[in-house]
Coordinates of C-alpha atoms in Angstrom, one line a residue:
X871 CA 13.8 29.2 15.5
X872 CA 12.1 29.4 12.3
X873 CA 15.1 29.4 10.2
X874 CA 16.9 26.5 11.8
X875 CA 13.7 24.2 11.5
X876 CA 14.4 24.7 7.7
X877 CA 17.9 25.1 7.7
X878 CA 19.4 22.8 4.9
X879 CA 22.1 20.5 3.2
X880 CA 23.6 21.4 0.2
X881 CA 24.8 18.6 -2.1
X882 CA 28.2 19.1 -2.3
X883 CA 28.8 19.2 1.4
X884 CA 26.6 15.6 1.2
X885 CA 28.9 14.5 -1.4
X886 CA 31.7 15.2 0.6
X887 CA 31.0 13.8 3.5
X888 CA 29.9 10.6 1.6
X889 CA 33.4 10.9 0.0
X890 CA 35.6 11.3 3.1
X891 CA 33.1 8.8 5.4
X892 CA 31.2 9.4 8.4
X893 CA 33.7 8.6 10.9
X894 CA 31.7 7.8 13.7
X895 CA 31.8 3.9 13.6
X896 CA 35.3 3.3 11.4
X897 CA 33.2 1.5 8.4
X898 CA 31.3 2.0 5.1
X899 CA 29.1 0.0 3.5
X900 CA 30.0 -2.6 0.8
X901 CA 29.5 -1.6 -2.9
X902 CA 28.6 -4.8 -4.7
X903 CA 25.3 -3.2 -7.1
X904 CA 25.2 -2.8 -10.6
X905 CA 22.0 -2.4 -12.9
X906 CA 21.2 -5.7 -12.8
X907 CA 21.1 -6.2 -9.3
X908 CA 19.5 -3.1 -8.8
X909 CA 16.5 -4.1 -11.2
X910 CA 16.0 -7.6 -9.8
X911 CA 15.9 -5.7 -6.4
X912 CA 12.6 -3.5 -8.0
X913 CA 11.2 -6.5 -9.5
X914 CA 11.5 -8.4 -5.8
X915 CA 9.7 -5.4 -4.4
X916 CA 7.0 -4.9 -7.0
X917 CA 5.8 -8.1 -8.3
X918 CA 4.5 -9.7 -4.7
X919 CA 0.8 -9.4 -3.1
X920 CA -0.1 -7.8 -6.5
X921 CA 0.1 -10.4 -9.2
X922 CA -0.8 -13.6 -6.5
X923 CA -3.6 -11.7 -5.0
X924 CA -5.0 -7.9 -5.6
X925 CA -5.1 -8.3 -9.4
X926 CA -7.7 -10.8 -9.0
X927 CA -9.9 -8.4 -7.4
X928 CA -9.2 -5.8 -9.5
X929 CA -9.8 -7.7 -12.5
X930 CA -13.4 -8.8 -11.3
X931 CA -14.0 -4.7 -10.8
X932 CA -12.7 -3.8 -14.0
X933 CA -12.9 -6.6 -16.5
X934 CA -9.7 -7.1 -19.0
X935 CA -9.8 -3.7 -19.3
X936 CA -8.4 -4.0 -15.4
X937 CA -4.8 -3.6 -18.3
X938 CA -5.7 0.2 -18.7
X939 CA -5.5 0.7 -14.8
X940 CA -2.2 -1.2 -14.4
X941 CA -0.8 1.3 -17.2
X942 CA -2.3 4.2 -15.4
X943 CA -0.9 3.6 -12.1
X944 CA 2.6 2.7 -14.0
X945 CA 2.5 5.7 -15.4
X946 CA 1.9 7.5 -12.3
X947 CA 4.9 5.6 -10.6
X948 CA 7.1 6.5 -13.5
X949 CA 6.5 10.4 -12.7
X950 CA 7.5 9.9 -9.6
X951 CA 10.0 7.5 -10.4
X952 CA 11.9 10.4 -12.6
X953 CA 12.0 12.6 -9.8
X954 CA 13.8 9.9 -7.7
X955 CA 16.0 9.1 -10.5
X956 CA 16.6 12.9 -11.0
X957 CA 17.5 13.1 -7.0
X958 CA 19.6 9.8 -6.7
X959 CA 21.7 11.2 -9.6
X960 CA 22.3 14.1 -8.0
X961 CA 22.6 12.8 -3.9
X962 CA 24.0 9.3 -5.1
X963 CA 23.3 8.3 -1.0
X964 CA 21.6 6.2 0.9
X965 CA 18.3 7.9 2.6
X966 CA 15.9 8.2 -0.4
X967 CA 13.1 10.9 -0.1
X968 CA 14.6 11.5 3.8
X969 CA 17.6 12.8 1.8
X970 CA 16.4 14.7 -0.7
X971 CA 14.1 16.4 1.4
X972 CA 16.7 17.8 3.0
X973 CA 18.0 19.3 0.0
X974 CA 15.0 20.4 -1.4
X975 CA 13.0 22.2 1.5
X976 CA 15.2 21.6 5.1
X977 CA 14.9 19.7 7.9
X978 CA 12.0 20.0 9.7
X979 CA 10.3 18.5 6.3
X980 CA 13.1 15.7 5.7
X981 CA 12.4 15.0 9.4
X982 CA 8.5 14.5 8.4
X983 CA 9.7 12.2 5.3
X984 CA 12.3 10.3 7.3
X985 CA 9.4 9.5 9.7
X986 CA 6.6 9.1 7.1
X987 CA 8.8 6.6 5.4
X988 CA 8.8 4.3 8.3
X989 CA 4.9 4.1 7.3
X990 CA 6.0 2.6 4.2
X991 CA 8.8 0.6 5.0
X992 CA 8.2 -0.8 8.5
X993 CA 4.2 -1.2 8.4
X994 CA 4.0 -2.0 4.9
X995 CA 6.1 -5.1 6.0
X996 CA 4.3 -6.1 8.6
X997 CA 1.6 -5.5 5.6
X998 CA 3.5 -8.3 3.9
X999 CA 4.3 -10.2 6.5
X1000 CA 0.4 -10.5 7.5
X1001 CA -0.2 -11.6 3.7
X1002 CA 2.9 -14.2 3.6
X1003 CA 1.7 -16.0 6.7
X1004 CA -2.1 -16.8 4.8
X1005 CA 0.3 -18.0 2.0
X1006 CA 2.2 -19.9 3.9
X1007 CA -0.7 -21.7 6.0
X1008 CA -2.4 -22.0 3.0
X1009 CA 0.3 -23.7 1.8
X1010 CA 1.0 -26.2 4.4
X1011 CA -3.2 -27.0 4.3
X1012 CA -2.6 -27.9 0.8
X1013 CA 0.3 -30.8 1.1
X1014 CA -0.5 -34.4 0.4
X1015 CA 2.1 -37.0 0.9
X1016 CA 0.0 -40.6 1.0
X1017 CA 2.8 -42.2 2.6
X1018 CA 3.3 -40.0 6.1
X1019 CA -0.4 -40.4 6.0
X1020 CA 0.4 -36.8 6.2
X1021 CA -3.7 -34.9 4.5
X1022 CA -2.7 -31.6 5.0
X1023 CA -1.0 -29.1 7.9
X1024 CA -3.0 -26.9 9.7
X1025 CA -2.6 -24.6 12.2
X1026 CA -5.5 -23.1 14.6
X1027 CA -6.8 -20.3 13.1
X1028 CA -5.9 -18.3 16.6
X1029 CA -2.4 -19.1 15.7
X1030 CA -2.3 -17.6 12.2
X1031 CA -4.4 -14.4 12.5
X1032 CA -3.5 -11.1 13.9
X1033 CA -5.2 -10.3 17.5
X1034 CA -7.6 -7.4 16.1
X1035 CA -9.1 -9.4 12.8
X1036 CA -10.4 -11.9 14.8
X1037 CA -11.7 -9.5 17.5
X1038 CA -13.4 -7.7 14.9
X1039 CA -14.6 -10.6 13.3
X1040 CA -15.7 -11.9 16.6
X1041 CA -18.6 -9.1 16.8
X1042 CA -19.2 -8.7 13.5
X1043 CA -20.0 -12.4 13.2
X1044 CA -22.3 -11.9 16.7
X1045 CA -24.2 -8.7 14.9
X1046 CA -25.0 -11.1 11.6
X1047 CA -26.3 -13.9 13.8
X1048 CA -28.5 -11.6 16.0
X1049 CA -30.0 -10.6 12.5
X1050 CA -30.8 -14.1 11.9
X1051 CA -27.9 -15.5 9.7
X1052 CA -26.6 -18.7 10.8
X1053 CA -23.3 -19.6 11.3
X1054 CA -22.4 -21.8 8.1
X1055 CA -23.7 -19.0 6.1
X1056 CA -21.2 -16.3 7.0
X1057 CA -18.4 -15.6 4.2
X1058 CA -15.2 -17.4 5.0
X1059 CA -13.0 -14.7 6.4
X1060 CA -15.7 -13.3 9.1
X1061 CA -16.2 -17.0 10.1
X1062 CA -12.7 -17.8 10.5
X1063 CA -12.1 -14.3 12.9
X1064 CA -14.5 -16.2 14.5
X1065 CA -13.3 -19.4 15.2
X1066 CA -9.9 -18.4 16.1
X1067 CA -11.7 -15.6 18.9
X1068 CA -13.4 -18.4 20.2
X1069 CA -11.2 -21.4 20.2
X1070 CA -8.5 -19.4 21.3
X1071 CA -6.2 -19.9 24.3
X1072 CA -7.2 -17.7 26.7
X1073 CA -5.4 -15.8 30.6
X1074 CA -8.3 -14.1 32.3
X1075 CA -10.6 -12.2 29.6
X1076 CA -7.8 -12.2 27.3
X1077 CA -7.3 -14.0 24.0
X1078 CA -4.5 -15.4 23.1
X1079 CA -4.7 -14.8 18.9
X1080 CA -0.8 -14.0 17.5
X1081 CA 0.0 -14.8 14.2
X1082 CA 3.0 -16.9 14.2
X1083 CA 4.3 -17.8 10.6
X1084 CA 4.1 -13.7 10.2
X1085 CA 6.6 -13.5 13.0
X1086 CA 8.7 -16.5 12.0
X1087 CA 9.2 -15.4 8.7
X1088 CA 10.3 -11.9 9.8
X1089 CA 12.9 -13.1 12.4
X1090 CA 14.5 -14.6 9.5
X1091 CA 14.5 -12.1 6.8
X1092 CA 16.3 -9.4 9.7
X1093 CA 18.9 -12.0 10.2
X1094 CA 19.3 -12.3 6.6
X1095 CA 19.7 -8.8 6.1
X1096 CA 21.9 -8.7 9.1
X1097 CA 24.3 -10.7 7.5
X1098 CA 25.0 -8.1 4.7
X1099 CA 24.2 -7.0 1.3
X1100 CA 26.1 -9.7 -0.4
X1101 CA 23.9 -12.5 0.9
X1102 CA 20.1 -10.5 0.3
X1103 CA 21.4 -9.8 -3.2
X1104 CA 21.8 -13.4 -4.0
X1105 CA 18.9 -14.9 -2.1
X1106 CA 16.6 -11.6 -3.8
X1107 CA 18.0 -12.7 -7.0
X1108 CA 17.5 -16.2 -6.4
X1109 CA 13.9 -15.6 -5.5
X1110 CA 13.2 -12.8 -8.2
X1111 CA 14.7 -15.8 -10.2
X1112 CA 11.7 -18.2 -8.9
X1113 CA 9.1 -16.1 -9.7
X1114 CA 9.5 -15.3 -12.7
X1115 CA 10.3 -18.7 -14.0
X1116 CA 6.3 -19.2 -12.1
X1117 CA 5.5 -15.8 -14.5
X1118 CA 6.4 -17.4 -17.4
X1119 CA 5.0 -20.6 -16.5
X1120 CA 1.7 -19.5 -16.1
X1121 CA 1.9 -17.7 -19.4
X1122 CA 3.0 -20.1 -21.8
X1123 CA 0.3 -22.8 -20.3
X1124 CA -2.1 -20.5 -20.2
X1125 CA -2.8 -18.5 -23.3
X1126 CA -3.2 -22.4 -24.7
X1127 CA -6.3 -21.9 -22.6
X1128 CA -7.3 -18.1 -23.5
X1129 CA -11.2 -17.4 -24.6
X1130 CA -11.3 -14.0 -26.0
X1131 CA -15.3 -14.7 -25.9
X1132 CA -14.4 -13.9 -21.8
X1133 CA -12.8 -10.4 -23.1
X1134 CA -16.3 -9.6 -24.6
X1135 CA -17.3 -7.0 -22.8
X1136 CA -14.0 -5.4 -22.9
X1137 CA -14.9 -2.8 -20.3
X1138 CA -18.1 -4.1 -18.7
X1139 CA -18.1 -1.8 -15.5
X1140 CA -16.7 1.4 -17.5
X1141 CA -13.9 3.7 -16.6
X1142 CA -15.0 3.4 -12.6
X1143 CA -14.8 -0.1 -12.4
X1144 CA -11.4 -0.1 -14.3
X1145 CA -10.5 2.6 -11.2
X1146 CA -11.8 1.0 -8.8
X1147 CA -8.8 -1.1 -7.9
X1148 CA -6.5 2.0 -8.6
X1149 CA -5.1 1.8 -4.4
X1150 CA -4.6 -2.2 -4.4
X1151 CA -3.0 -1.8 -7.4
X1152 CA -0.3 1.1 -6.5
X1153 CA 0.1 -0.8 -3.5
X1154 CA 1.3 -3.3 -5.9
X1155 CA 4.1 -0.6 -7.4
X1156 CA 5.3 1.4 -4.5
X1157 CA 8.5 -0.6 -3.8
X1158 CA 9.9 0.5 -6.7
X1159 CA 11.6 3.5 -4.5
X1160 CA 12.8 0.9 -2.3
X1161 CA 15.8 1.1 -4.6
X1162 CA 16.9 4.0 -4.2
X1163 CA 18.4 3.3 -0.3
X1164 CA 21.0 1.2 -2.0
X1165 CA 22.7 4.4 -3.3
X1166 CA 26.2 3.8 -1.2
X1167 CA 26.2 0.0 -1.9
X1168 CA 26.2 0.5 -5.5
X1169 CA 28.8 0.6 -7.9
X1170 CA 27.9 3.4 -10.1
X1171 CA 25.0 5.0 -8.2
X1172 CA 24.7 8.1 -10.9
X1173 CA 24.4 5.3 -13.4
X1174 CA 22.5 2.7 -12.3
X1175 CA 20.1 3.9 -9.9
X1176 CA 18.0 5.8 -12.8
X1177 CA 18.3 3.0 -14.9
X1178 CA 17.1 0.0 -12.1
X1179 CA 14.2 2.0 -11.2
X1180 CA 13.1 2.6 -14.9
X1181 CA 14.0 -1.3 -16.0
X1182 CA 12.2 -2.5 -13.1
X1183 CA 8.8 -0.7 -13.6
X1184 CA 8.8 -1.7 -17.4
X1185 CA 9.0 -5.3 -16.9
X1186 CA 6.6 -5.3 -13.9
X1187 CA 4.2 -3.6 -15.7
X1188 CA 4.5 -5.9 -18.7
X1189 CA 4.4 -8.8 -16.7
X1190 CA 0.9 -7.4 -14.8
X1191 CA -0.7 -6.7 -18.3
X1192 CA -0.2 -10.4 -19.8
X1193 CA -1.1 -12.0 -16.6
X1194 CA -4.3 -10.2 -16.5
X1195 CA -4.7 -10.7 -19.8
X1196 CA -4.7 -14.4 -19.4
X1197 CA -6.4 -14.7 -16.1
X1198 CA -8.9 -13.0 -17.9
X1199 CA -9.0 -14.6 -21.3
X1200 CA -9.3 -18.2 -19.0
X1201 CA -12.0 -17.7 -16.9
X1202 CA -15.1 -15.1 -16.9
X1203 CA -14.0 -11.5 -15.3
X1204 CA -17.1 -12.1 -12.9
X1205 CA -15.0 -15.3 -10.9
X1206 CA -12.0 -13.2 -9.9
X1207 CA -12.2 -12.0 -6.9
X1208 CA -10.7 -14.3 -4.9
X1209 CA -7.6 -14.1 -2.8
X1210 CA -5.3 -16.4 -5.1
X1211 CA -6.8 -15.9 -9.1
X1212 CA -3.9 -17.7 -10.2
X1213 CA -3.9 -20.9 -8.9
X1214 CA -7.8 -20.4 -8.6
X1215 CA -7.7 -20.3 -12.7
X1216 CA -6.0 -23.4 -13.3
X1217 CA -8.2 -25.4 -10.8
X1218 CA -11.0 -24.1 -13.0
X1219 CA -9.5 -25.6 -15.9
X1220 CA -8.3 -28.4 -13.9
X1221 CA -4.6 -27.9 -13.8
X1222 CA -3.7 -28.8 -10.3
X1223 CA 0.0 -29.5 -10.3
X1224 CA 0.2 -25.2 -12.1
X1225 CA -1.9 -24.7 -8.9
X1226 CA 0.3 -26.4 -6.5
X1227 CA 3.4 -24.6 -8.5
X1228 CA 1.8 -21.1 -8.0
X1229 CA 1.0 -21.9 -4.4
X1230 CA 4.9 -22.6 -3.3
X1231 CA 6.3 -19.4 -5.8
X1232 CA 3.8 -17.6 -4.4
X1233 CA 5.9 -18.1 -0.6
X1234 CA 8.8 -17.1 -2.1
X1235 CA 7.2 -13.7 -3.6
X1236 CA 5.8 -12.4 -0.9
X1237 CA 9.4 -13.0 0.7
X1238 CA 11.3 -11.2 -1.4
X1239 CA 9.0 -8.4 -0.8
X1240 CA 9.8 -8.6 3.0
X1241 CA 12.9 -8.3 1.9
X1242 CA 13.7 -5.7 0.1
X1243 CA 11.3 -3.3 2.4
X1244 CA 13.1 -4.8 5.9
X1245 CA 16.3 -3.7 4.0
X1246 CA 15.2 -0.1 2.7
X1247 CA 14.1 0.7 6.4
X1248 CA 17.7 0.3 8.4
X1249 CA 19.2 2.7 6.0
X1250 CA 16.7 5.6 6.0
X1251 CA 17.3 5.4 9.9
X1252 CA 21.1 5.6 9.2
X1253 CA 20.8 8.5 7.1
X1254 CA 19.1 10.3 10.0
X1255 CA 21.5 9.1 12.8
X1256 CA 24.4 10.6 10.4
X1257 CA 22.6 13.8 10.6
X1258 CA 22.4 13.5 14.0
X1259 CA 18.6 13.4 14.2
X1260 CA 18.6 10.2 15.6
X1261 CA 21.1 8.8 18.5
X1262 CA 24.3 7.7 16.9
X1263 CA 23.8 3.6 17.4
X1264 CA 21.1 3.8 14.3
X1265 CA 24.4 4.6 12.0
X1266 CA 26.5 1.8 13.7
X1267 CA 28.2 -0.6 10.6
X1268 CA 28.6 -3.8 11.6
X1269 CA 32.6 -4.3 11.5
X1270 CA 32.3 -7.6 9.8
X1271 CA 29.0 -7.8 7.7
X1272 CA 28.7 -4.1 6.6
X1273 CA 25.2 -3.7 6.8
X1274 CA 23.5 -0.9 9.9
X1275 CA 23.5 -3.8 11.8
X1276 CA 21.9 -1.8 15.4
X1277 CA 19.0 -0.3 12.7
X1278 CA 18.2 -3.8 11.2
X1279 CA 17.6 -5.5 14.6
X1280 CA 15.2 -2.5 15.5
X1281 CA 13.4 -3.1 12.7
X1282 CA 13.1 -6.4 13.2
X1283 CA 11.0 -5.5 16.6
X1284 CA 9.6 -3.0 14.9
X1285 CA 7.8 -5.0 12.4
X1286 CA 7.5 -8.8 14.1
X1287 CA 5.6 -7.0 17.2
X1288 CA 2.8 -5.1 15.8
X1289 CA 2.3 -8.5 13.4
X1290 CA 1.2 -10.1 16.3
X1291 CA -1.8 -8.0 16.7
X1292 CA -2.2 -5.3 14.1
X1293 CA -5.2 -5.6 11.5
X1294 CA -4.2 -5.9 7.7
X1295 CA -6.5 -3.0 6.3
X1296 CA -5.3 -0.8 8.8
X1297 CA -1.6 -1.3 8.1
X1298 CA -2.0 -1.9 3.9
X1299 CA -3.7 2.3 4.0
X1300 CA -1.2 3.6 6.4
X1301 CA 1.6 1.8 4.2
X1302 CA 0.4 3.6 0.9
X1303 CA -0.9 7.1 2.7
X1304 CA 2.8 7.5 3.5
X1305 CA 4.7 6.1 0.4
X1306 CA 2.5 8.2 -1.7
X1307 CA 3.2 11.7 0.2
X1308 CA 6.6 10.7 0.1
X1309 CA 6.2 11.0 -3.6
X1310 CA 4.4 13.9 -3.5
X1311 CA 7.5 15.6 -1.7
X1312 CA 9.8 13.8 -4.1
X1313 CA 8.0 15.3 -7.0
X1314 CA 7.8 18.9 -5.4
X1315 CA 11.4 18.9 -4.8
X1316 CA 12.5 18.5 -7.6
X1317 CA 10.3 21.5 -8.9
X1318 CA 11.7 23.4 -6.4
X1319 CA 15.3 22.5 -7.4
X1320 CA 14.8 22.8 -11.1
X1321 CA 15.3 27.0 -11.5
X1322 CA 18.4 27.3 -8.5
X1323 CA 21.7 27.9 -10.2
X1324 CA 23.6 26.8 -7.3
X1325 CA 22.5 22.9 -7.9
X1326 CA 24.5 20.7 -8.8
X1327 CA 23.2 18.4 -11.4
X1328 CA 23.8 14.8 -11.7
X1329 CA 24.0 12.7 -15.4
X1330 CA 20.5 12.0 -14.9
X1331 CA 18.1 15.2 -15.9
X1332 CA 14.3 14.8 -16.0
X1333 CA 13.3 15.7 -20.1
X1334 CA 12.0 19.4 -19.6
X1335 CA 8.2 20.2 -21.1
X1336 CA 6.3 23.6 -20.3
X1337 CA 3.9 22.4 -17.9
X1338 CA 2.3 25.8 -17.7
X1339 CA 0.7 24.9 -21.7
X1340 CA -0.8 21.9 -20.9
X1341 CA -1.7 21.6 -17.0
X1342 CA -4.1 24.9 -16.6
X1343 CA -6.1 23.5 -20.0
X1344 CA -6.0 19.8 -18.8
X1345 CA -7.8 21.2 -14.8
X1346 CA -10.8 22.9 -17.1
X1347 CA -11.1 19.9 -19.3
X1348 CA -11.7 17.6 -16.1
X1349 CA -14.1 20.0 -14.1
X1350 CA -16.4 20.2 -17.7
X1351 CA -15.8 16.7 -18.2
X1352 CA -16.8 16.1 -14.2
X1353 CA -20.1 17.9 -14.9
X1354 CA -21.0 16.5 -18.2
X1355 CA -20.6 13.3 -18.3
X1356 CA -21.0 12.3 -14.4
X1357 CA -23.1 15.6 -13.4
X1358 CA -25.1 13.8 -10.6
X1359 CA -21.8 12.1 -9.0
X1360 CA -20.2 15.8 -8.9
X1361 CA -23.7 18.0 -7.9
X1362 CA -23.5 15.2 -4.9
X1363 CA -20.0 15.9 -4.0
X1364 CA -20.4 19.7 -4.1
X1365 CA -23.9 20.3 -2.8
X1366 CA -23.5 16.9 0.0
X1367 CA -26.5 15.2 -1.0
X1368 CA -27.0 12.2 1.4
X1369 CA -25.9 8.7 0.7
X1370 CA -27.7 5.5 1.9
X1371 CA -25.9 3.2 4.2
X1372 CA -25.0 -0.4 2.8
X1373 CA -27.5 -3.6 4.2
X1374 CA -24.6 -4.7 6.4
X1375 CA -23.2 -1.0 7.4
X1376 CA -27.0 -0.5 8.7
X1377 CA -27.4 -3.8 10.2
X1378 CA -24.3 -4.3 12.2
X1379 CA -25.2 -0.3 13.6
X1380 CA -28.7 -1.5 15.2
X1381 CA -29.7 -2.4 18.4
X1382 CA -31.6 -5.1 19.4
X1383 CA -34.8 -3.0 19.3
X1384 CA -34.4 -1.4 15.8
X1385 CA -33.1 -5.0 14.5
X1386 CA -36.5 -6.7 15.6
X1387 CA -37.7 -3.6 14.1
X1388 CA -36.3 -4.1 10.8
X1389 CA -37.1 -8.1 11.1
X1390 CA -40.9 -7.5 11.9
X1391 CA -41.1 -4.8 8.5
X1392 CA -39.4 -7.7 6.2
X1393 CA -42.0 -10.6 7.5
X1394 CA -44.8 -8.0 6.7
X1395 CA -43.2 -7.8 3.4
X1396 CA -42.9 -11.2 3.1
X1397 CA -46.3 -11.9 3.9
X1398 CA -47.6 -10.1 1.0
X1399 CA -45.8 -12.8 -1.4
X1400 CA -47.1 -15.7 0.9
X1401 CA -43.6 -16.2 2.0
X1402 CA -43.7 -17.1 5.9
X1403 CA -40.2 -17.2 8.0
X1404 CA -39.7 -17.0 10.8
X1405 CA -35.5 -17.2 11.2
X1406 CA -35.2 -14.0 8.4
X1407 CA -32.0 -13.2 7.8
X1408 CA -32.3 -9.5 7.6
X1409 CA -28.8 -8.4 6.0
X1410 CA -29.2 -11.4 3.4
X1411 CA -32.7 -10.3 2.4
X1412 CA -31.9 -6.2 1.8
X1413 CA -29.1 -7.2 -0.3
X1414 CA -31.2 -9.5 -2.4
X1415 CA -33.2 -6.6 -3.3
X1416 CA -32.7 -4.1 -6.3
X1417 CA -31.4 -0.4 -5.7
X1418 CA -35.2 1.1 -5.9
X1419 CA -36.7 -1.8 -3.8
X1420 CA -33.9 -1.6 -1.4
X1421 CA -34.4 2.2 -1.2
X1422 CA -38.0 2.2 -0.9
X1423 CA -37.9 0.0 2.2
X1424 CA -35.4 2.0 3.9
X1425 CA -36.8 5.0 3.3
X1426 CA -40.6 3.4 4.8
X1427 CA -38.3 1.8 7.5
X1428 CA -38.9 2.8 11.4
X1429 CA -35.6 3.4 12.4
X1430 CA -33.8 6.6 13.0
X1431 CA -32.8 8.3 10.0
X1432 CA -29.4 8.3 10.9
X1433 CA -29.3 4.9 10.7
X1434 CA -30.3 4.8 7.4
X1435 CA -28.3 7.6 5.4
X1436 CA -24.7 9.4 5.6
X1437 CA -25.6 13.4 5.2
X1438 CA -24.0 16.2 7.1
X1439 CA -20.9 16.1 8.8
X1440 CA -20.7 12.7 8.8
X1441 CA -20.7 12.5 5.1
X1442 CA -18.8 15.6 4.3
X1443 CA -15.7 14.9 6.7
X1444 CA -14.7 12.1 3.9
X1445 CA -14.6 14.9 1.2
X1446 CA -11.7 16.9 3.2
X1447 CA -9.4 15.4 1.1
X1448 CA -10.4 15.5 -2.0
X1449 CA -11.1 19.4 -1.3
X1450 CA -8.0 20.0 -0.3
X1451 CA -6.8 18.6 -3.9
X1452 CA -8.7 20.6 -5.5
X1453 CA -6.7 23.6 -3.4
X1454 CA -3.2 22.5 -3.9
X1455 CA -4.1 21.7 -7.8
X1456 CA -5.4 25.3 -8.3
X1457 CA -2.1 26.5 -6.6
X1458 CA -0.1 24.0 -8.8
X1459 CA -1.6 25.7 -11.6
X1460 CA -0.7 29.2 -10.5
X1461 CA 3.3 28.4 -10.1
X1462 CA 3.0 26.3 -13.5
X1463 CA 2.2 29.7 -15.4
X1464 CA 4.5 31.6 -12.9
X1465 CA 7.0 29.6 -12.8
X1466 CA 7.5 27.5 -15.8
X1467 CA 7.2 24.0 -14.1
X1468 CA 8.9 20.9 -15.7
X1469 CA 5.5 18.7 -16.4
X1470 CA 7.1 15.2 -15.7
X1471 CA 7.5 16.0 -11.9
X1472 CA 3.8 18.0 -11.7
X1473 CA 1.7 15.5 -12.7
X1474 CA 3.7 12.6 -10.7
X1475 CA 3.0 15.4 -7.7
X1476 CA -0.6 15.7 -8.7
X1477 CA -1.2 11.9 -9.7
X1478 CA -0.1 10.8 -6.5
X1479 CA -1.6 13.4 -4.4
X1480 CA -4.8 12.3 -5.9
X1481 CA -4.2 8.8 -5.1
X1482 CA -3.7 9.8 -1.4
X1483 CA -7.0 11.6 -1.2
X1484 CA -8.8 8.5 -2.4
X1485 CA -7.5 6.8 0.7
X1486 CA -10.3 8.4 2.9
X1487 CA -10.1 10.9 6.0
X1488 CA -9.6 8.4 8.7
X1489 CA -6.1 7.9 7.2
X1490 CA -5.2 11.1 7.0
X1491 CA -6.4 11.0 10.6
X1492 CA -4.2 8.4 11.6
X1493 CA -1.4 9.9 9.6
X1494 CA -1.5 13.3 11.3
X1495 CA -1.4 11.1 14.6
X1496 CA 1.6 9.5 13.4
X1497 CA 3.4 12.9 12.2
X1498 CA 2.5 14.4 15.1
X1499 CA 4.1 12.0 17.2
X1500 CA 7.3 12.1 14.9
X1501 CA 7.1 16.0 15.5
X1502 CA 7.5 15.2 19.2
X1503 CA 10.2 12.6 19.4
X1504 CA 12.2 15.7 16.6
X1505 CA 11.3 18.3 19.4
X1506 CA 12.5 16.0 21.9
X1507 CA 15.9 14.9 20.8
X1508 CA 16.7 15.8 16.7
X1509 CA 15.6 19.3 16.7
X1510 CA 18.9 20.0 19.6
X1511 CA 21.2 17.4 18.1
X1512 CA 21.3 17.9 14.3
X1513 CA 24.6 18.3 13.0
X1514 CA 23.4 21.6 11.3
X1515 CA 22.7 22.9 14.8
X1516 CA 26.4 22.9 15.3
X1517 CA 27.2 24.9 12.2
X1518 CA 27.7 28.9 11.9
X1519 CA 25.7 30.7 9.5

């Protein structure tokens, strides 16, 4: 049985099948894409939430030096892109990392990666749909047409938010209000979520909260993808032209308002501040691999796919760096922790027309990301169906539109239903960990195949540099750097030193008795300063203390120690992914020395695995549960129906 689990497909067999057609449904995909179209798809997927949203928070954390974060992330993604490009050149068929893993590792790993790619494309699209909904509702609320007496179109909060966000926001608001905070002083996100929950229509005790704009855009994009690659390509190209035009407009106008004094200090929070936004910025780059799912629709995939990937990453990185410099030059970096940074900076310099143009273009930008991701997932399922791992319906090609029609419709449902109730943070992290896992396996796959003489090489090959002269030295240097430059943090990590909880976490974890205890202790401290405040806002008071005062107050408080500090297993479990990373690094170093591994895919594997470990143990647990469900599906259907099951050795 173990041998069957790791049965592999040969590249020659895959290419032969692609050449003669897959036969079951009497139709094939249209070959309509060139380098320009592939580059446009990459730009469509990469330039979305990153440039219109997350660049603001990343800039606030890292200052102008955030440009190095974009460069670092682009380099890390480029390592993975090299691996994708080599595989795409060797195996120019739909399927992306799933097909590549089938060649390198065998069926069970291919299934796992195909299943995890659902998290990248389908679940990632839930994230994008929710973000698009936020931009769209914000745009509606800003519409002003005096002669029609329209002063903003405001949809009810319960109609523009997912169920979990509203419920969690309501509970969070209750806890803070009980701690003495007034509703007026709640942060905007908590206040809106609470209002959505309170004002929502109810059936019994069930609150009808659903993100209807997200549902609407998914239905429209699914219809567009169903209609055909040519229509999708034309729509994508049009949306890319719109958002590139807007970005160039922002740069050409904004450069005249740059004050270089805002670039000093360039890295106000050091390296840790720059790297703080690594996960959010990485999420902006993950779309480049969607290009590889369109291999069968390329005119010359072995030449055009590698070029399309590289051009997309290069162009998007230049734009990200340029936008970051302009934003941090127009206003102080501290002001950029907002959801719509591009519109915000032009509001600050009283260019309202530019803010409106940016708001409209953001809607197009997010829709183009949605289009590319919604296009990728059906083609993964189509490849899995061709191999017998999913029912034949998933590989059905529409006779007129030449698209995987059934798979496209199913993806529409898979994305649409969860977008009505799933939390944005949950799906973002799950999407990132699934994507990084795919990147890790693709890089590892290139390393597995590098010395196999029976592998048919494509036109593109990763430049070879022997990793054994670089990676072991870099690992030792990193350890020395950690014990010298970051000695305190490193020792705390090694010895699992207890860490104090932040004010919000402490306040929201207390019961009524403990909350009253904290309030009395605060009032005692205030009395020493002749301050009488019967309606103490406990969370606000604790937040205004400096680190030393906060530490002293919490240490002296009578509440339970477990509420004050995170320690023991509760703390150690969050470090498990990083210990896994360090262990795998040692294994990689061993193989670098003994097998003379190629440097670029090794760096891609290590950097993507590092970012994967930064996502936290809760995401690993969620990802693990998802993979277990996938294995149940595989053994219930795919293992028996696999096309390779009928092949005799």
